[in-house]
Amino acid sequence: MPTPFDDHDRVDPDAFADVLSRLPAGHADVLVAGTTGEFPALDRDERRTLTEVAVRAVGADKVITHVGAASLTASDRLAEDAASVGVTRVALLTPYYLPADAEQVVAHFHTFAERHPQLSIYPYLFPDRTGVTVEPETFARLMAPANIVGVKLSGRANDHFDAFRSRLRDDQELYTGDDSRLPTIRDDGGTGVVSGCFPAVPDLLLQAIDEPGRVAEIVGLLGPSIARQKYALQLITGRAWRSRMSMPDLSAPLADQIERLVGRS
């Protein structure tokens, strides 16, 4: 889910509730405060607020809260906040900013899993953003704890999709952040797609799900780009949907294409 900011740079809970209410029945499991949610620009209270809004909108059983942070201490606190409002599933990014070797990455996840045995945990691998690459051999070890129930792969982590899949237990799930895999993810042996484009145009993507070319067209226009997705949401909802992090300006031709896509040209 993207995070809506108003014209005064504040989190907009009403806009967040609104876009959650637009998700089609059966497709309302949501990842809160992930990369598309601009989590590095959110403080602890804001991340808790977003989780609370999501729980009220779709139910705690459909919410996965991202608790990745620059330290496990911060992640522990975010996990406690999520659990306090009934969330039982969390995503945890690898260490980031400072370099981390294989042993540190494994320890990161195993320590968190041991501290939070009541939570179902999804490691979140995004080497393009974190600078930390997890090799398949390391992956097999970090996925060992019983309460690590699945994984999300974004960016170059998808280059190891088959190798990672082959190292999962039968009870573990494999999600990708690659929207272009929407038509094929099940055939590829994955569980599903955590889609940045879906919250903006869910009906369009569901209508196109059996048409890989049409999905590629939509995804090519909207993602991976928070700025483009938020522009679509501005058009659709009439709300501000500002970004707090630095985003590229949209060219006039690109804005026109997005307007045509959402039927507001």
CSV table of C-alpha atoms in Angstrom, one decimal:
chain,number,residue,atom,x,y,z
A,1,MET,CA,0.0,0.0,0.0
A,2,PRO,CA,1.2,3.6,-0.7
A,3,THR,CA,1.1,6.1,2.1
A,4,PRO,CA,-1.0,9.2,1.5
A,5,PHE,CA,0.3,12.5,2.6
A,6,ASP,CA,-1.8,15.7,2.5
A,7,ASP,CA,-0.9,19.1,1.3
A,8,HIS,CA,0.8,19.8,4.7
A,9,ASP,CA,3.0,16.7,4.5
A,10,ARG,CA,1.0,14.8,7.1
A,11,VAL,CA,-0.2,11.2,6.9
A,12,ASP,CA,-3.8,11.3,5.8
A,13,PRO,CA,-5.7,8.4,7.5
A,14,ASP,CA,-9.0,9.2,5.7
A,15,ALA,CA,-7.3,8.9,2.3
A,16,PHE,CA,-5.7,5.6,3.4
A,17,ALA,CA,-9.0,4.2,4.6
A,18,ASP,CA,-10.6,5.3,1.4
A,19,VAL,CA,-8.2,3.5,-0.9
A,20,LEU,CA,-8.4,0.4,1.3
A,21,SER,CA,-12.2,0.4,0.9
A,22,ARG,CA,-11.7,0.3,-2.9
A,23,LEU,CA,-9.9,-3.0,-2.9
A,24,PRO,CA,-12.0,-5.8,-4.4
A,25,ALA,CA,-13.3,-8.5,-2.1
A,26,GLY,CA,-10.9,-11.4,-2.1
A,27,HIS,CA,-7.9,-9.2,-2.9
A,28,ALA,CA,-7.7,-7.1,0.2
A,29,ASP,CA,-4.6,-8.6,2.0
A,30,VAL,CA,-2.3,-5.6,2.3
A,31,LEU,CA,1.3,-4.8,3.1
A,32,VAL,CA,1.5,-1.7,5.2
A,33,ALA,CA,4.5,0.7,5.4
A,34,GLY,CA,6.7,-1.1,2.9
A,35,THR,CA,8.8,0.4,0.1
A,36,THR,CA,5.8,1.8,-1.8
A,37,GLY,CA,4.6,3.1,1.6
A,38,GLU,CA,7.7,5.2,1.9
A,39,PHE,CA,8.5,3.7,5.3
A,40,PRO,CA,11.9,5.4,5.7
A,41,ALA,CA,10.0,8.7,5.9
A,42,LEU,CA,7.6,7.5,8.6
A,43,ASP,CA,8.0,7.7,12.3
A,44,ARG,CA,6.9,5.0,14.7
A,45,ASP,CA,3.6,6.6,15.5
A,46,GLU,CA,2.7,7.1,11.9
A,47,ARG,CA,3.5,3.5,11.1
A,48,ARG,CA,1.3,2.4,14.0
A,49,THR,CA,-1.5,4.7,12.7
A,50,LEU,CA,-1.4,3.2,9.3
A,51,THR,CA,-1.6,-0.3,10.7
A,52,GLU,CA,-4.5,0.7,12.9
A,53,VAL,CA,-6.4,2.1,9.9
A,54,ALA,CA,-5.7,-1.0,7.8
A,55,VAL,CA,-6.9,-3.3,10.6
A,56,ARG,CA,-10.2,-1.3,10.9
A,57,ALA,CA,-10.7,-1.3,7.2
A,58,VAL,CA,-9.9,-4.9,6.2
A,59,GLY,CA,-9.4,-6.8,9.5
A,60,ALA,CA,-6.2,-7.8,11.3
A,61,ASP,CA,-6.0,-11.2,9.6
A,62,LYS,CA,-5.6,-9.4,6.2
A,63,VAL,CA,-2.8,-7.1,7.3
A,64,ILE,CA,0.9,-7.6,7.0
A,65,THR,CA,2.9,-4.8,8.6
A,66,HIS,CA,6.4,-4.1,7.5
A,67,VAL,CA,8.6,-3.6,10.6
A,68,GLY,CA,11.9,-3.3,8.9
A,69,ALA,CA,14.1,-0.6,10.4
A,70,ALA,CA,17.7,0.5,10.7
A,71,SER,CA,18.1,-1.6,13.9
A,72,LEU,CA,16.4,-4.7,15.4
A,73,THR,CA,15.6,-2.6,18.4
A,74,ALA,CA,13.4,-0.4,16.3
A,75,SER,CA,12.0,-3.4,14.5
A,76,ASP,CA,11.1,-4.9,17.9
A,77,ARG,CA,9.1,-1.8,18.9
A,78,LEU,CA,7.3,-1.7,15.5
A,79,ALA,CA,6.5,-5.4,15.9
A,80,GLU,CA,5.1,-4.8,19.4
A,81,ASP,CA,2.9,-2.0,18.0
A,82,ALA,CA,1.6,-4.2,15.2
A,83,ALA,CA,0.8,-7.1,17.6
A,84,SER,CA,-1.0,-4.7,20.0
A,85,VAL,CA,-3.7,-4.0,17.4
A,86,GLY,CA,-4.1,-7.7,16.5
A,87,VAL,CA,-1.7,-8.1,13.5
A,88,THR,CA,0.0,-11.5,13.5
A,89,ARG,CA,2.0,-11.3,10.2
A,90,VAL,CA,4.9,-9.0,9.7
A,91,ALA,CA,7.5,-8.4,6.9
A,92,LEU,CA,11.1,-7.7,7.9
A,93,LEU,CA,13.6,-6.1,5.5
A,94,THR,CA,17.2,-7.3,5.6
A,95,PRO,CA,19.7,-5.1,7.3
A,96,TYR,CA,20.4,-2.0,5.3
A,97,TYR,CA,22.6,1.1,4.9
A,98,LEU,CA,25.6,-0.5,6.6
A,99,PRO,CA,27.2,-3.5,5.0
A,100,ALA,CA,26.1,-6.9,6.3
A,101,ASP,CA,27.6,-10.3,5.6
A,102,ALA,CA,25.8,-13.6,5.4
A,103,GLU,CA,26.2,-14.4,9.1
A,104,GLN,CA,24.8,-11.0,10.1
A,105,VAL,CA,21.8,-11.4,7.8
A,106,VAL,CA,21.0,-14.8,9.2
A,107,ALA,CA,21.4,-13.5,12.7
A,108,HIS,CA,19.1,-10.6,11.9
A,109,PHE,CA,16.2,-12.8,11.1
A,110,HIS,CA,16.8,-15.6,13.6
A,111,THR,CA,17.1,-13.1,16.5
A,112,PHE,CA,13.9,-11.4,15.5
A,113,ALA,CA,12.1,-14.7,15.1
A,114,GLU,CA,13.2,-15.8,18.5
A,115,ARG,CA,12.1,-12.6,20.1
A,116,HIS,CA,8.6,-12.7,18.5
A,117,PRO,CA,7.5,-16.4,18.4
A,118,GLN,CA,3.9,-15.3,18.2
A,119,LEU,CA,4.3,-13.6,14.9
A,120,SER,CA,4.4,-15.1,11.4
A,121,ILE,CA,7.4,-13.5,9.7
A,122,TYR,CA,8.2,-12.8,6.0
A,123,PRO,CA,11.8,-11.8,5.2
A,124,TYR,CA,11.8,-9.0,2.7
A,125,LEU,CA,14.7,-9.2,0.2
A,126,PHE,CA,15.4,-6.0,-1.9
A,127,PRO,CA,19.1,-5.8,-2.7
A,128,ASP,CA,18.6,-2.8,-5.1
A,129,ARG,CA,17.5,-0.7,-2.1
A,130,THR,CA,19.4,-2.2,0.8
A,131,GLY,CA,22.7,-3.0,-0.7
A,132,VAL,CA,22.5,-6.4,0.9
A,133,THR,CA,22.4,-9.4,-1.5
A,134,VAL,CA,21.2,-12.8,-0.1
A,135,GLU,CA,22.6,-15.7,-1.9
A,136,PRO,CA,20.5,-19.0,-2.2
A,137,GLU,CA,22.8,-20.8,0.3
A,138,THR,CA,22.3,-18.1,2.9
A,139,PHE,CA,18.6,-17.9,2.1
A,140,ALA,CA,18.1,-21.6,3.0
A,141,ARG,CA,19.6,-20.9,6.5
A,142,LEU,CA,17.8,-17.7,7.2
A,143,MET,CA,14.4,-19.3,6.4
A,144,ALA,CA,14.9,-22.1,9.0
A,145,PRO,CA,12.9,-20.8,12.0
A,146,ALA,CA,9.4,-22.3,12.3
A,147,ASN,CA,7.7,-18.9,12.5
A,148,ILE,CA,9.3,-17.7,9.3
A,149,VAL,CA,6.4,-18.5,7.0
A,150,GLY,CA,7.3,-17.0,3.7
A,151,VAL,CA,9.4,-14.4,1.8
A,152,LYS,CA,8.9,-11.4,-0.5
A,153,LEU,CA,11.4,-10.9,-3.3
A,154,SER,CA,11.8,-7.4,-4.9
A,155,GLY,CA,14.2,-6.1,-7.6
A,156,ARG,CA,17.2,-8.3,-8.3
A,157,ALA,CA,16.2,-10.8,-5.6
A,158,ASN,CA,13.8,-12.2,-8.3
A,159,ASP,CA,16.9,-13.2,-10.3
A,160,HIS,CA,17.1,-16.1,-7.8
A,161,PHE,CA,13.4,-16.9,-7.9
A,162,ASP,CA,13.7,-20.6,-8.8
A,163,ALA,CA,16.7,-21.1,-6.5
A,164,PHE,CA,14.9,-19.6,-3.6
A,165,ARG,CA,11.7,-21.5,-4.3
A,166,SER,CA,13.5,-24.8,-4.3
A,167,ARG,CA,14.9,-24.0,-0.8
A,168,LEU,CA,11.5,-23.3,0.9
A,169,ARG,CA,9.7,-25.7,3.1
A,170,ASP,CA,6.3,-27.0,1.9
A,171,ASP,CA,4.5,-24.7,4.4
A,172,GLN,CA,6.3,-21.5,3.3
A,173,GLU,CA,5.0,-19.0,0.8
A,174,LEU,CA,6.9,-17.1,-2.0
A,175,TYR,CA,5.7,-13.6,-3.0
A,176,THR,CA,7.2,-11.3,-5.5
A,177,GLY,CA,7.1,-7.6,-5.8
A,178,ASP,CA,7.4,-7.8,-9.6
A,179,ASP,CA,3.9,-6.7,-10.9
A,180,SER,CA,4.6,-8.1,-14.3
A,181,ARG,CA,4.4,-11.6,-12.9
A,182,LEU,CA,0.7,-11.2,-12.1
A,183,PRO,CA,-0.5,-13.5,-14.9
A,184,THR,CA,2.1,-16.1,-14.3
A,185,ILE,CA,3.1,-16.2,-10.6
A,186,ARG,CA,1.1,-19.4,-9.8
A,187,ASP,CA,2.5,-21.2,-12.9
A,188,ASP,CA,6.0,-20.0,-11.8
A,189,GLY,CA,5.5,-21.8,-8.5
A,190,GLY,CA,5.0,-18.6,-6.4
A,191,THR,CA,2.1,-17.8,-4.1
A,192,GLY,CA,1.3,-14.3,-5.3
A,193,VAL,CA,2.3,-10.7,-6.1
A,194,VAL,CA,2.6,-7.9,-3.6
A,195,SER,CA,1.7,-5.3,-6.2
A,196,GLY,CA,2.5,-1.6,-6.0
A,197,CYS,CA,0.2,-0.9,-8.9
A,198,PHE,CA,-2.8,-2.8,-7.6
A,199,PRO,CA,-4.1,-0.3,-5.0
A,200,ALA,CA,-4.3,2.4,-7.8
A,201,VAL,CA,-6.1,0.4,-10.5
A,202,PRO,CA,-7.2,-2.9,-9.0
A,203,ASP,CA,-10.2,-3.4,-11.3
A,204,LEU,CA,-8.1,-2.8,-14.4
A,205,LEU,CA,-5.5,-5.3,-13.4
A,206,LEU,CA,-8.1,-8.0,-12.5
A,207,GLN,CA,-9.8,-7.5,-15.9
A,208,ALA,CA,-6.4,-7.9,-17.6
A,209,ILE,CA,-5.1,-10.8,-15.5
A,210,ASP,CA,-5.3,-13.3,-18.4
A,211,GLU,CA,-3.8,-10.9,-20.8
A,212,PRO,CA,0.0,-10.6,-20.1
A,213,GLY,CA,0.4,-7.9,-22.8
A,214,ARG,CA,-2.3,-5.7,-21.1
A,215,VAL,CA,-0.8,-6.3,-17.7
A,216,ALA,CA,2.6,-5.3,-19.0
A,217,GLU,CA,1.1,-2.2,-20.5
A,218,ILE,CA,-0.5,-1.1,-17.2
A,219,VAL,CA,2.6,-2.0,-15.1
A,220,GLY,CA,4.9,-0.3,-17.6
A,221,LEU,CA,3.0,2.9,-17.2
A,222,LEU,CA,2.5,2.9,-13.4
A,223,GLY,CA,5.4,0.9,-11.9
A,224,PRO,CA,7.7,0.6,-10.3
A,225,SER,CA,7.0,4.3,-9.6
A,226,ILE,CA,5.4,5.7,-6.5
A,227,ALA,CA,5.0,9.1,-8.2
A,228,ARG,CA,3.0,7.6,-11.0
A,229,GLN,CA,0.8,5.4,-8.8
A,230,LYS,CA,0.1,8.4,-6.6
A,231,TYR,CA,-0.8,10.6,-9.5
A,232,ALA,CA,-3.4,7.9,-10.6
A,233,LEU,CA,-4.8,7.9,-7.0
A,234,GLN,CA,-5.0,11.7,-7.1
A,235,LEU,CA,-7.1,11.5,-10.3
A,236,ILE,CA,-9.3,8.6,-9.0
A,237,THR,CA,-10.0,9.8,-5.5
A,238,GLY,CA,-9.7,13.6,-5.7
A,239,ARG,CA,-7.4,13.6,-2.6
A,240,ALA,CA,-3.9,15.1,-2.4
A,241,TRP,CA,-1.8,11.9,-2.3
A,242,ARG,CA,1.4,13.8,-1.9
A,243,SER,CA,4.8,12.1,-1.3
A,244,ARG,CA,7.1,12.9,1.5
A,245,MET,CA,10.2,11.4,-0.1
A,246,SER,CA,11.9,12.9,-3.2
A,247,MET,CA,10.0,11.8,-6.4
A,248,PRO,CA,10.6,12.6,-10.1
A,249,ASP,CA,8.2,15.1,-11.7
A,250,LEU,CA,5.9,13.5,-14.3
A,251,SER,CA,6.2,14.8,-17.9
A,252,ALA,CA,3.1,16.1,-19.5
A,253,PRO,CA,2.8,13.2,-22.0
A,254,LEU,CA,3.2,10.7,-19.2
A,255,ALA,CA,0.6,12.4,-17.1
A,256,ASP,CA,-1.8,12.3,-20.1
A,257,GLN,CA,-1.2,8.6,-20.5
A,258,ILE,CA,-2.1,8.0,-16.8
A,259,GLU,CA,-5.2,10.2,-17.1
A,260,ARG,CA,-6.3,8.1,-20.1
A,261,LEU,CA,-5.6,4.9,-18.2
A,262,VAL,CA,-7.9,5.9,-15.3
A,263,GLY,CA,-10.5,7.3,-17.6
A,264,ARG,CA,-10.1,10.9,-16.6
A,265,SER,CA,-8.7,12.4,-19.8
